[in-house]
mmCIF file of C-alpha atoms in Angstrom:
data_model
loop_
_atom_site.group_PDB
_atom_site.id
_atom_site.type_symbol
_atom_site.label_atom_id
_atom_site.label_comp_id
_atom_site.label_asym_id
_atom_site.label_seq_id
_atom_site.Cartn_x
_atom_site.Cartn_y
_atom_site.Cartn_z
ATOM 1 C CA MET F 1 -11.818 -18.741 -15.167
ATOM 2 C CA ASN F 2 -10.735 -15.342 -14.479
ATOM 3 C CA ARG F 3 -9.043 -13.923 -11.634
ATOM 4 C CA ALA F 4 -10.881 -11.826 -8.963
ATOM 5 C CA ARG F 5 -9.358 -9.875 -5.645
ATOM 6 C CA ALA F 6 -11.888 -10.024 -2.468
ATOM 7 C CA PHE F 7 -11.265 -8.165 0.970
ATOM 8 C CA TRP F 8 -11.534 -10.901 3.467
ATOM 9 C CA ILE F 9 -11.945 -10.087 7.542
ATOM 10 C CA THR F 10 -8.753 -12.937 8.870
ATOM 11 C CA ALA F 11 -9.611 -11.786 12.741
ATOM 12 C CA PRO F 12 -11.363 -9.396 14.101
ATOM 13 C CA GLY F 13 -9.979 -5.764 13.471
ATOM 14 C CA GLU F 14 -7.524 -7.353 10.678
ATOM 15 C CA GLY F 15 -8.287 -8.348 6.985
ATOM 16 C CA GLU F 16 -6.292 -8.786 3.615
ATOM 17 C CA ILE F 17 -7.099 -8.963 -0.312
ATOM 18 C CA ARG F 18 -7.275 -12.650 -1.295
ATOM 19 C CA ASP F 19 -6.750 -13.722 -4.947
ATOM 20 C CA ALA F 20 -9.847 -16.148 -6.502
ATOM 21 C CA GLN F 21 -10.789 -17.629 -9.520
ATOM 22 C CA LEU F 22 -14.214 -17.074 -11.066
ATOM 23 C CA PRO F 23 -16.037 -20.022 -12.848
ATOM 24 C CA PRO F 24 -18.018 -18.821 -15.786
ATOM 25 C CA PRO F 25 -21.392 -17.248 -14.880
ATOM 26 C CA ALA F 26 -23.989 -19.936 -13.829
ATOM 27 C CA SER F 27 -27.502 -20.029 -15.352
ATOM 28 C CA GLY F 28 -29.210 -16.771 -14.025
ATOM 29 C CA GLU F 29 -26.081 -14.844 -13.035
ATOM 30 C CA CYS F 30 -24.391 -12.096 -14.509
ATOM 31 C CA ARG F 31 -20.381 -11.242 -14.633
ATOM 32 C CA VAL F 32 -20.042 -7.489 -12.807
ATOM 33 C CA ARG F 33 -17.053 -5.659 -12.414
ATOM 34 C CA ALA F 34 -17.099 -3.163 -9.332
ATOM 35 C CA ARG F 35 -16.407 0.638 -10.141
ATOM 36 C CA TYR F 36 -17.269 1.596 -6.328
ATOM 37 C CA GLY F 37 -18.102 0.325 -3.025
ATOM 38 C CA ALA F 38 -17.809 1.690 0.482
ATOM 39 C CA ILE F 39 -17.981 0.866 4.059
ATOM 40 C CA SER F 40 -20.446 0.740 6.436
ATOM 41 C CA ARG F 41 -19.734 2.225 9.591
ATOM 42 C CA GLY F 42 -22.767 0.363 10.959
ATOM 43 C CA THR F 43 -23.095 -2.779 11.008
ATOM 44 C CA GLU F 44 -20.184 -3.611 8.813
ATOM 45 C CA SER F 45 -17.986 -1.910 11.236
ATOM 46 C CA LEU F 46 -19.310 -4.436 14.283
ATOM 47 C CA VAL F 47 -18.521 -7.385 12.052
ATOM 48 C CA PHE F 48 -15.157 -6.161 11.424
ATOM 49 C CA ARG F 49 -14.620 -5.945 14.997
ATOM 50 C CA GLY F 50 -15.780 -9.130 15.408
ATOM 51 C CA ARG F 51 -19.051 -7.644 17.650
ATOM 52 C CA VAL F 52 -21.499 -10.185 16.236
ATOM 53 C CA PRO F 53 -23.293 -12.187 18.950
ATOM 54 C CA PRO F 54 -23.106 -15.783 18.331
ATOM 55 C CA ASP F 55 -26.782 -16.182 18.329
ATOM 56 C CA GLN F 56 -26.861 -13.755 15.691
ATOM 57 C CA TYR F 57 -24.530 -15.482 13.444
ATOM 58 C CA THR F 58 -27.144 -16.353 11.350
ATOM 59 C CA ALA F 59 -29.577 -13.205 10.909
ATOM 60 C CA MET F 60 -26.612 -11.346 10.065
ATOM 61 C CA ARG F 61 -25.042 -12.976 7.221
ATOM 62 C CA ALA F 62 -24.957 -10.825 4.084
ATOM 63 C CA PRO F 63 -26.913 -11.685 1.125
ATOM 64 C CA LEU F 64 -23.816 -12.937 -0.670
ATOM 65 C CA GLN F 65 -21.223 -13.407 1.866
ATOM 66 C CA GLU F 66 -18.728 -15.959 2.216
ATOM 67 C CA GLY F 67 -17.098 -17.449 4.949
ATOM 68 C CA ASP F 68 -18.887 -17.337 9.153
ATOM 69 C CA PHE F 69 -18.274 -14.845 11.612
ATOM 70 C CA PRO F 70 -16.631 -13.973 13.504
ATOM 71 C CA ALA F 71 -13.757 -15.012 10.623
ATOM 72 C CA PRO F 72 -12.667 -15.550 8.232
ATOM 73 C CA VAL F 73 -15.427 -13.827 6.461
ATOM 74 C CA LYS F 74 -16.158 -11.877 3.150
ATOM 75 C CA TYR F 75 -18.578 -9.418 4.241
ATOM 76 C CA GLY F 76 -19.950 -6.483 2.858
ATOM 77 C CA TYR F 77 -23.355 -4.883 0.849
ATOM 78 C CA ILE F 78 -22.167 -2.009 -1.170
ATOM 79 C CA SER F 79 -20.991 -2.619 -5.014
ATOM 80 C CA ALA F 80 -21.900 -0.397 -7.558
ATOM 81 C CA GLY F 81 -20.263 -1.854 -11.048
ATOM 82 C CA VAL F 82 -21.281 -2.529 -14.503
ATOM 83 C CA VAL F 83 -22.276 -5.992 -16.351
ATOM 84 C CA GLU F 84 -19.786 -7.431 -18.005
ATOM 85 C CA SER F 85 -20.998 -10.505 -20.230
ATOM 86 C CA GLY F 86 -24.467 -11.488 -21.262
ATOM 87 C CA GLU F 87 -27.675 -9.935 -22.167
ATOM 88 C CA ARG F 88 -26.922 -7.159 -19.507
ATOM 89 C CA ALA F 89 -23.581 -6.196 -20.827
ATOM 90 C CA GLY F 90 -22.558 -2.543 -19.706
ATOM 91 C CA GLU F 91 -25.507 -1.870 -17.874
ATOM 92 C CA ARG F 92 -24.757 0.084 -14.602
ATOM 93 C CA VAL F 93 -25.767 -1.924 -11.775
ATOM 94 C CA PHE F 94 -25.969 -1.966 -7.500
ATOM 95 C CA CYS F 95 -25.751 -5.351 -5.790
ATOM 96 C CA LEU F 96 -25.423 -6.211 -2.257
ATOM 97 C CA HIS F 97 -22.083 -7.947 -2.551
ATOM 98 C CA PRO F 98 -18.716 -7.967 -0.052
ATOM 99 C CA HIS F 99 -16.280 -6.114 -1.001
ATOM 100 C CA GLN F 100 -14.274 -7.640 -4.604
ATOM 101 C CA ASP F 101 -13.724 -6.496 -7.766
ATOM 102 C CA ARG F 102 -15.364 -9.068 -10.019
ATOM 103 C CA TYR F 103 -17.811 -11.371 -9.150
ATOM 104 C CA ASN F 104 -20.833 -13.496 -10.098
ATOM 105 C CA ALA F 105 -24.020 -12.339 -8.912
ATOM 106 C CA PRO F 106 -27.931 -13.643 -9.362
ATOM 107 C CA ASP F 107 -29.448 -11.264 -12.065
ATOM 108 C CA SER F 108 -32.111 -10.868 -9.900
ATOM 109 C CA MET F 109 -30.006 -9.230 -7.110
ATOM 110 C CA LEU F 110 -28.830 -6.390 -10.348
ATOM 111 C CA VAL F 111 -30.461 -3.284 -9.598
ATOM 112 C CA PRO F 112 -29.968 -0.720 -12.577
ATOM 113 C CA ILE F 113 -28.365 2.517 -11.414
ATOM 114 C CA PRO F 114 -30.740 5.054 -12.880
ATOM 115 C CA ASP F 115 -28.865 7.892 -15.576
ATOM 116 C CA ALA F 116 -29.387 10.343 -13.121
ATOM 117 C CA VAL F 117 -27.377 8.874 -10.603
ATOM 118 C CA PRO F 118 -23.435 8.427 -10.732
ATOM 119 C CA ASP F 119 -21.808 5.454 -9.982
ATOM 120 C CA ALA F 120 -19.594 7.464 -7.370
ATOM 121 C CA ARG F 121 -22.906 8.301 -5.634
ATOM 122 C CA ALA F 122 -24.463 5.076 -5.976
ATOM 123 C CA VAL F 123 -22.863 3.648 -2.990
ATOM 124 C CA LEU F 124 -25.032 5.316 -0.456
ATOM 125 C CA ALA F 125 -28.216 2.876 -1.827
ATOM 126 C CA ALA F 126 -27.746 0.249 1.064
ATOM 127 C CA ASN F 127 -27.925 3.501 3.416
ATOM 128 C CA MET F 128 -30.717 5.062 1.763
ATOM 129 C CA GLU F 129 -32.624 1.518 1.572
ATOM 130 C CA THR F 130 -32.540 1.224 5.183
ATOM 131 C CA ALA F 131 -33.662 4.920 6.041
ATOM 132 C CA VAL F 132 -36.333 4.321 3.725
ATOM 133 C CA ASN F 133 -37.333 1.169 5.659
ATOM 134 C CA ILE F 134 -36.746 3.220 8.821
ATOM 135 C CA VAL F 135 -39.464 6.124 7.634
ATOM 136 C CA TRP F 136 -41.744 3.612 6.763
ATOM 137 C CA ASP F 137 -41.559 2.141 10.191
ATOM 138 C CA ALA F 138 -42.037 5.537 12.028
ATOM 139 C CA GLY F 139 -44.773 6.665 9.971
ATOM 140 C CA PRO F 140 -44.267 10.335 9.955
ATOM 141 C CA GLY F 141 -46.763 12.460 8.351
ATOM 142 C CA PRO F 142 -47.466 16.380 7.319
ATOM 143 C CA GLY F 143 -46.907 18.611 10.476
ATOM 144 C CA ASP F 144 -45.457 16.113 12.362
ATOM 145 C CA ARG F 145 -42.348 17.128 14.668
ATOM 146 C CA VAL F 146 -40.027 14.523 14.373
ATOM 147 C CA ALA F 147 -36.459 13.975 16.058
ATOM 148 C CA VAL F 148 -33.795 12.006 14.667
ATOM 149 C CA ILE F 149 -30.774 11.088 16.994
ATOM 150 C CA GLY F 150 -27.546 10.075 15.585
ATOM 151 C CA ALA F 151 -26.641 12.090 11.837
ATOM 152 C CA GLY F 152 -24.611 9.119 10.870
ATOM 153 C CA VAL F 153 -25.467 8.586 7.237
ATOM 154 C CA VAL F 154 -28.360 6.640 8.040
ATOM 155 C CA GLY F 155 -29.899 8.720 10.350
ATOM 156 C CA PHE F 156 -28.832 11.904 7.685
ATOM 157 C CA LEU F 157 -30.978 10.326 5.155
ATOM 158 C CA CYS F 158 -34.035 9.486 7.528
ATOM 159 C CA ALA F 159 -33.940 13.301 8.367
ATOM 160 C CA TRP F 160 -33.674 14.406 4.843
ATOM 161 C CA LEU F 161 -36.511 12.286 3.708
ATOM 162 C CA ILE F 162 -38.741 13.320 6.647
ATOM 163 C CA ARG F 163 -38.344 17.010 5.880
ATOM 164 C CA ALA F 164 -39.426 16.390 2.324
ATOM 165 C CA ILE F 165 -43.106 15.672 4.195
ATOM 166 C CA PRO F 166 -45.180 18.700 3.973
ATOM 167 C CA GLY F 167 -45.343 20.758 7.147
ATOM 168 C CA THR F 168 -42.743 18.345 9.217
ATOM 169 C CA GLN F 169 -40.306 19.885 11.457
ATOM 170 C CA VAL F 170 -37.280 17.786 11.641
ATOM 171 C CA ASP F 171 -34.596 18.176 14.497
ATOM 172 C CA LEU F 172 -31.240 16.064 13.954
ATOM 173 C CA ILE F 173 -29.359 15.308 17.322
ATOM 174 C CA ASP F 174 -25.480 14.339 17.227
ATOM 175 C CA PRO F 175 -22.530 15.586 19.797
ATOM 176 C CA GLU F 176 -19.929 16.343 16.644
ATOM 177 C CA ARG F 177 -20.515 19.768 15.699
ATOM 178 C CA ALA F 178 -18.662 18.839 12.639
ATOM 179 C CA ARG F 179 -22.048 17.351 11.399
ATOM 180 C CA ALA F 180 -23.645 20.623 11.404
ATOM 181 C CA GLU F 181 -22.377 21.547 7.543
ATOM 182 C CA PRO F 182 -23.213 18.743 6.160
ATOM 183 C CA ALA F 183 -26.846 19.249 7.957
ATOM 184 C CA ARG F 184 -27.009 22.724 6.350
ATOM 185 C CA ALA F 185 -26.195 21.355 3.139
ATOM 186 C CA LEU F 186 -29.058 19.382 3.350
ATOM 187 C CA GLY F 187 -31.626 21.872 4.888
ATOM 188 C CA LEU F 188 -31.021 20.258 8.096
ATOM 189 C CA THR F 189 -31.014 22.010 12.004
ATOM 190 C CA LEU F 190 -28.231 20.038 13.926
ATOM 191 C CA HIS F 191 -28.424 20.106 17.673
ATOM 192 C CA THR F 192 -25.846 18.910 20.148
ATOM 193 C CA PRO F 193 -27.616 16.628 22.621
ATOM 194 C CA ALA F 194 -27.290 19.285 25.374
ATOM 195 C CA ASP F 195 -28.534 22.156 22.831
ATOM 196 C CA ALA F 196 -31.437 19.719 22.161
ATOM 197 C CA ARG F 197 -32.724 19.545 25.555
ATOM 198 C CA GLU F 198 -32.636 23.444 25.468
ATOM 199 C CA ALA F 199 -34.584 23.803 22.650
ATOM 200 C CA LEU F 200 -36.842 20.776 22.683
ATOM 201 C CA PRO F 201 -39.384 20.307 25.272
ATOM 202 C CA PRO F 202 -39.429 16.860 26.991
ATOM 203 C CA ALA F 203 -42.137 14.616 26.027
ATOM 204 C CA SER F 204 -42.759 16.746 22.914
ATOM 205 C CA ARG F 205 -42.129 14.957 19.347
ATOM 206 C CA ASP F 206 -44.726 13.106 17.308
ATOM 207 C CA ALA F 207 -42.186 10.662 16.425
ATOM 208 C CA VAL F 208 -38.302 9.639 17.319
ATOM 209 C CA ILE F 209 -36.232 8.188 15.499
ATOM 210 C CA HIS F 210 -32.672 6.571 17.149
ATOM 211 C CA CYS F 211 -29.784 5.967 15.317
ATOM 212 C CA SER F 212 -26.691 6.976 17.264
ATOM 213 C CA GLY F 213 -25.666 3.145 18.168
ATOM 214 C CA GLN F 214 -25.333 4.512 22.030
ATOM 215 C CA GLY F 215 -27.449 4.035 24.840
ATOM 216 C CA ASP F 216 -27.497 7.385 25.874
ATOM 217 C CA GLY F 217 -29.340 8.658 22.514
ATOM 218 C CA LEU F 218 -31.858 6.048 23.131
ATOM 219 C CA VAL F 219 -32.465 7.562 26.821
ATOM 220 C CA GLN F 220 -32.923 10.677 25.148
ATOM 221 C CA ALA F 221 -35.209 9.568 22.450
ATOM 222 C CA LEU F 222 -37.601 8.304 25.021
ATOM 223 C CA GLU F 223 -37.376 11.339 26.816
ATOM 224 C CA LEU F 224 -38.655 13.606 23.624
ATOM 225 C CA ALA F 225 -41.447 11.480 22.757
ATOM 226 C CA GLY F 226 -44.887 12.659 23.618
ATOM 227 C CA THR F 227 -47.847 10.432 24.581
ATOM 228 C CA GLU F 228 -48.784 7.806 22.511
ATOM 229 C CA ALA F 229 -45.518 8.278 20.336
ATOM 230 C CA ARG F 230 -43.676 5.751 18.707
ATOM 231 C CA VAL F 231 -39.666 5.559 18.995
ATOM 232 C CA VAL F 232 -37.947 3.763 16.623
ATOM 233 C CA GLU F 233 -34.823 1.731 17.349
ATOM 234 C CA ALA F 234 -32.618 1.774 14.331
ATOM 235 C CA SER F 235 -29.192 1.145 15.979
ATOM 236 C CA TRP F 236 -27.970 -2.379 16.370
ATOM 237 C CA TYR F 237 -25.568 -2.788 19.049
ATOM 238 C CA GLY F 238 -23.516 -6.286 18.499
ATOM 239 C CA ASP F 239 -22.859 -7.612 22.128
ATOM 240 C CA ALA F 240 -23.338 -3.942 23.909
ATOM 241 C CA PRO F 241 -25.874 -4.307 26.526
ATOM 242 C CA VAL F 242 -28.147 -1.108 26.825
ATOM 243 C CA SER F 243 -29.785 -0.179 30.058
ATOM 244 C CA LEU F 244 -32.892 2.375 29.633
ATOM 245 C CA PRO F 245 -34.903 4.399 32.442
ATOM 246 C CA LEU F 246 -38.515 2.587 32.084
ATOM 247 C CA GLY F 247 -39.608 3.312 35.046
ATOM 248 C CA ALA F 248 -39.771 7.224 33.940
ATOM 249 C CA GLY F 249 -42.210 8.505 31.789
ATOM 250 C CA PHE F 250 -42.464 5.354 29.562
ATOM 251 C CA HIS F 251 -45.525 3.828 31.304
ATOM 252 C CA SER F 252 -47.408 6.948 31.843
ATOM 253 C CA ARG F 253 -47.069 8.200 28.299
ATOM 254 C CA ARG F 254 -47.807 4.810 26.698
ATOM 255 C CA LEU F 255 -44.835 4.760 24.676
ATOM 256 C CA GLU F 256 -44.223 2.806 21.764
ATOM 257 C CA LEU F 257 -40.775 1.142 21.629
ATOM 258 C CA ARG F 258 -40.353 -0.432 18.001
ATOM 259 C CA SER F 259 -37.149 -1.946 16.287
ATOM 260 C CA SER F 260 -36.613 -1.449 12.600
ATOM 261 C CA GLN F 261 -34.284 -3.822 10.478
ATOM 262 C CA VAL F 262 -33.772 -3.723 6.837
ATOM 263 C CA GLY F 263 -33.871 -7.395 6.715
ATOM 264 C CA ARG F 264 -37.655 -7.135 7.001
ATOM 265 C CA ILE F 265 -40.325 -4.827 5.006
ATOM 266 C CA PRO F 266 -42.963 -3.552 7.146
ATOM 267 C CA PRO F 267 -46.412 -5.452 7.267
ATOM 268 C CA ALA F 268 -48.160 -2.766 6.279
ATOM 269 C CA ARG F 269 -46.192 -2.765 2.884
ATOM 270 C CA ALA F 270 -45.148 -6.066 2.429
ATOM 271 C CA ALA F 271 -47.906 -7.652 0.301
ATOM 272 C CA ARG F 272 -46.949 -5.159 -2.347
ATOM 273 C CA TRP F 273 -43.521 -4.124 -1.482
ATOM 274 C CA ASP F 274 -40.222 -6.184 -1.940
ATOM 275 C CA TYR F 275 -36.526 -6.333 -1.775
ATOM 276 C CA HIS F 276 -35.936 -5.408 -5.326
ATOM 277 C CA ARG F 277 -38.543 -2.757 -5.289
ATOM 278 C CA ARG F 278 -37.375 -1.062 -2.339
ATOM 279 C CA LEU F 279 -33.671 -0.770 -3.469
ATOM 280 C CA ALA F 280 -35.026 0.581 -7.206
ATOM 281 C CA LEU F 281 -36.862 3.285 -4.869
ATOM 282 C CA ALA F 282 -33.541 4.181 -2.663
ATOM 283 C CA LEU F 283 -31.134 4.403 -6.237
ATOM 284 C CA GLU F 284 -34.143 6.692 -7.695
ATOM 285 C CA LEU F 285 -33.581 9.149 -4.316
ATOM 286 C CA LEU F 286 -29.792 9.931 -4.871
ATOM 287 C CA ALA F 287 -30.662 11.539 -8.014
ATOM 288 C CA ASP F 288 -30.228 14.645 -5.805
ATOM 289 C CA PRO F 289 -26.486 16.062 -6.172
ATOM 290 C CA ALA F 290 -26.944 17.953 -2.740
ATOM 291 C CA LEU F 291 -26.644 13.738 -1.289
ATOM 292 C CA GLU F 292 -22.435 13.670 -1.824
ATOM 293 C CA VAL F 293 -21.986 15.985 1.263
ATOM 294 C CA LEU F 294 -22.456 12.391 2.757
ATOM 295 C CA ILE F 295 -19.181 10.726 1.159
ATOM 296 C CA SER F 296 -16.604 11.979 3.499
ATOM 297 C CA GLY F 297 -13.660 10.252 2.103
ATOM 298 C CA GLU F 298 -12.229 7.728 -0.767
ATOM 299 C CA ASP F 299 -9.665 5.174 -0.716
ATOM 300 C CA ARG F 300 -8.508 2.526 -3.198
ATOM 301 C CA PHE F 301 -9.776 -1.300 -3.052
ATOM 302 C CA GLU F 302 -6.068 -2.036 -2.629
ATOM 303 C CA ASP F 303 -5.733 -0.229 0.627
ATOM 304 C CA LEU F 304 -8.441 -1.611 2.241
ATOM 305 C CA PRO F 305 -6.570 -3.873 4.408
ATOM 306 C CA ARG F 306 -4.929 -0.403 6.282
ATOM 307 C CA VAL F 307 -8.274 1.557 5.842
ATOM 308 C CA MET F 308 -10.734 -0.645 6.822
ATOM 309 C CA PRO F 309 -9.132 -0.483 10.669
ATOM 310 C CA ARG F 310 -9.320 3.110 10.287
ATOM 311 C CA VAL F 311 -12.638 3.653 9.388
ATOM 312 C CA ALA F 312 -14.273 0.770 11.153
ATOM 313 C CA GLY F 313 -12.855 2.108 14.596
ATOM 314 C CA PRO F 314 -14.628 4.030 17.063
ATOM 315 C CA GLU F 315 -12.203 7.162 16.796
ATOM 316 C CA ALA F 316 -13.788 7.867 13.245
ATOM 317 C CA ALA F 317 -16.203 9.509 14.689
ATOM 318 C CA THR F 318 -16.597 12.212 11.770
ATOM 319 C CA THR F 319 -16.586 9.680 8.946
ATOM 320 C CA LEU F 320 -19.935 9.343 7.276
ATOM 321 C CA CYS F 321 -19.871 7.383 4.190
ATOM 322 C CA HIS F 322 -16.050 6.237 3.064
ATOM 323 C CA ARG F 323 -16.014 5.343 -0.473
ATOM 324 C CA ILE F 324 -13.857 2.541 -2.277
ATOM 325 C CA ARG F 325 -12.658 2.863 -5.644
ATOM 326 C CA TYR F 326 -11.849 -0.212 -7.760
ATOM 327 C CA PRO F 327 -8.973 -0.014 -10.429
ATOM 328 C CA ASP F 328 -9.502 0.470 -14.241
ATOM 329 C CA PRO F 329 -9.999 -3.171 -15.530
ATOM 330 C CA ASP F 330 -6.779 -4.888 -16.625
ATOM 331 C CA PRO F 331 -7.090 -6.292 -20.373
ATOM 332 C CA VAL F 332 -5.619 -9.293 -19.528
ATOM 333 C CA TRP F 333 -8.633 -10.350 -17.245
ATOM 334 C CA VAL F 334 -11.411 -9.624 -19.635
#
């Protein structure tokens, strides 16, 4: 039995690090030591604040979650580490695991981190996987004009992926002007919502992706979508209601409003793709060092009880991916 430490949400907006004992890995499992993790400013923030509707408790469970919503619950899905024992000992892996310094996980859930991707950047993998799924749902092609509303990590990654399609024009929209610098670093153009209304004609985009988490952003997405265009709703609002002006051009322009959720692979790819292949692709796409600009801060794992309320709070508007650094191993534990 080995000692482990994990971060638990103990009540909405509160958490603590708890000690636990790990049994030896079962058949088909590996022991992993975490090196880096990260806090998701989207879903994880809503979970931390107790904003999961009761009818979504089952749907919103993380793959290796312990406990139940709203609390106490051990939640999270970003862990980059190294396998400590077994045939894969020494292998660098990414796992959809909550915040914990050591853990056992099914071998099938451990996806190798490519040599070109450092552990510290691999924490973007879950967000990249989400962005890949969203772009699949949006279906942009060469020459399309696409708007991405919401310059969080997922919005940035969606725009970055689409920008690589030949001939596309991608406009990123967010009220935070501080996001202009990381946008430039990724070769993207950032508009505020007001600027976008001046620069982008209404009903002019071939596809619109909305991931701001704000109802006003979805309204603007409908305004920008051209006739017969698809609007992909990638935000999750938790228990917050959203109102839309569906009496405006929504019907006359025959718009399609499509949800995107990383828990399901789009039907057109589901016969050939599985979650492991999609996550492996996400990790490969992180080889570009320019993506480091999406890491906006870092703290120690031990400090999570005070860091999480700050990073998950609505006041952390300029935070992108906040990385968590785990301590070097204590030889006594090995």
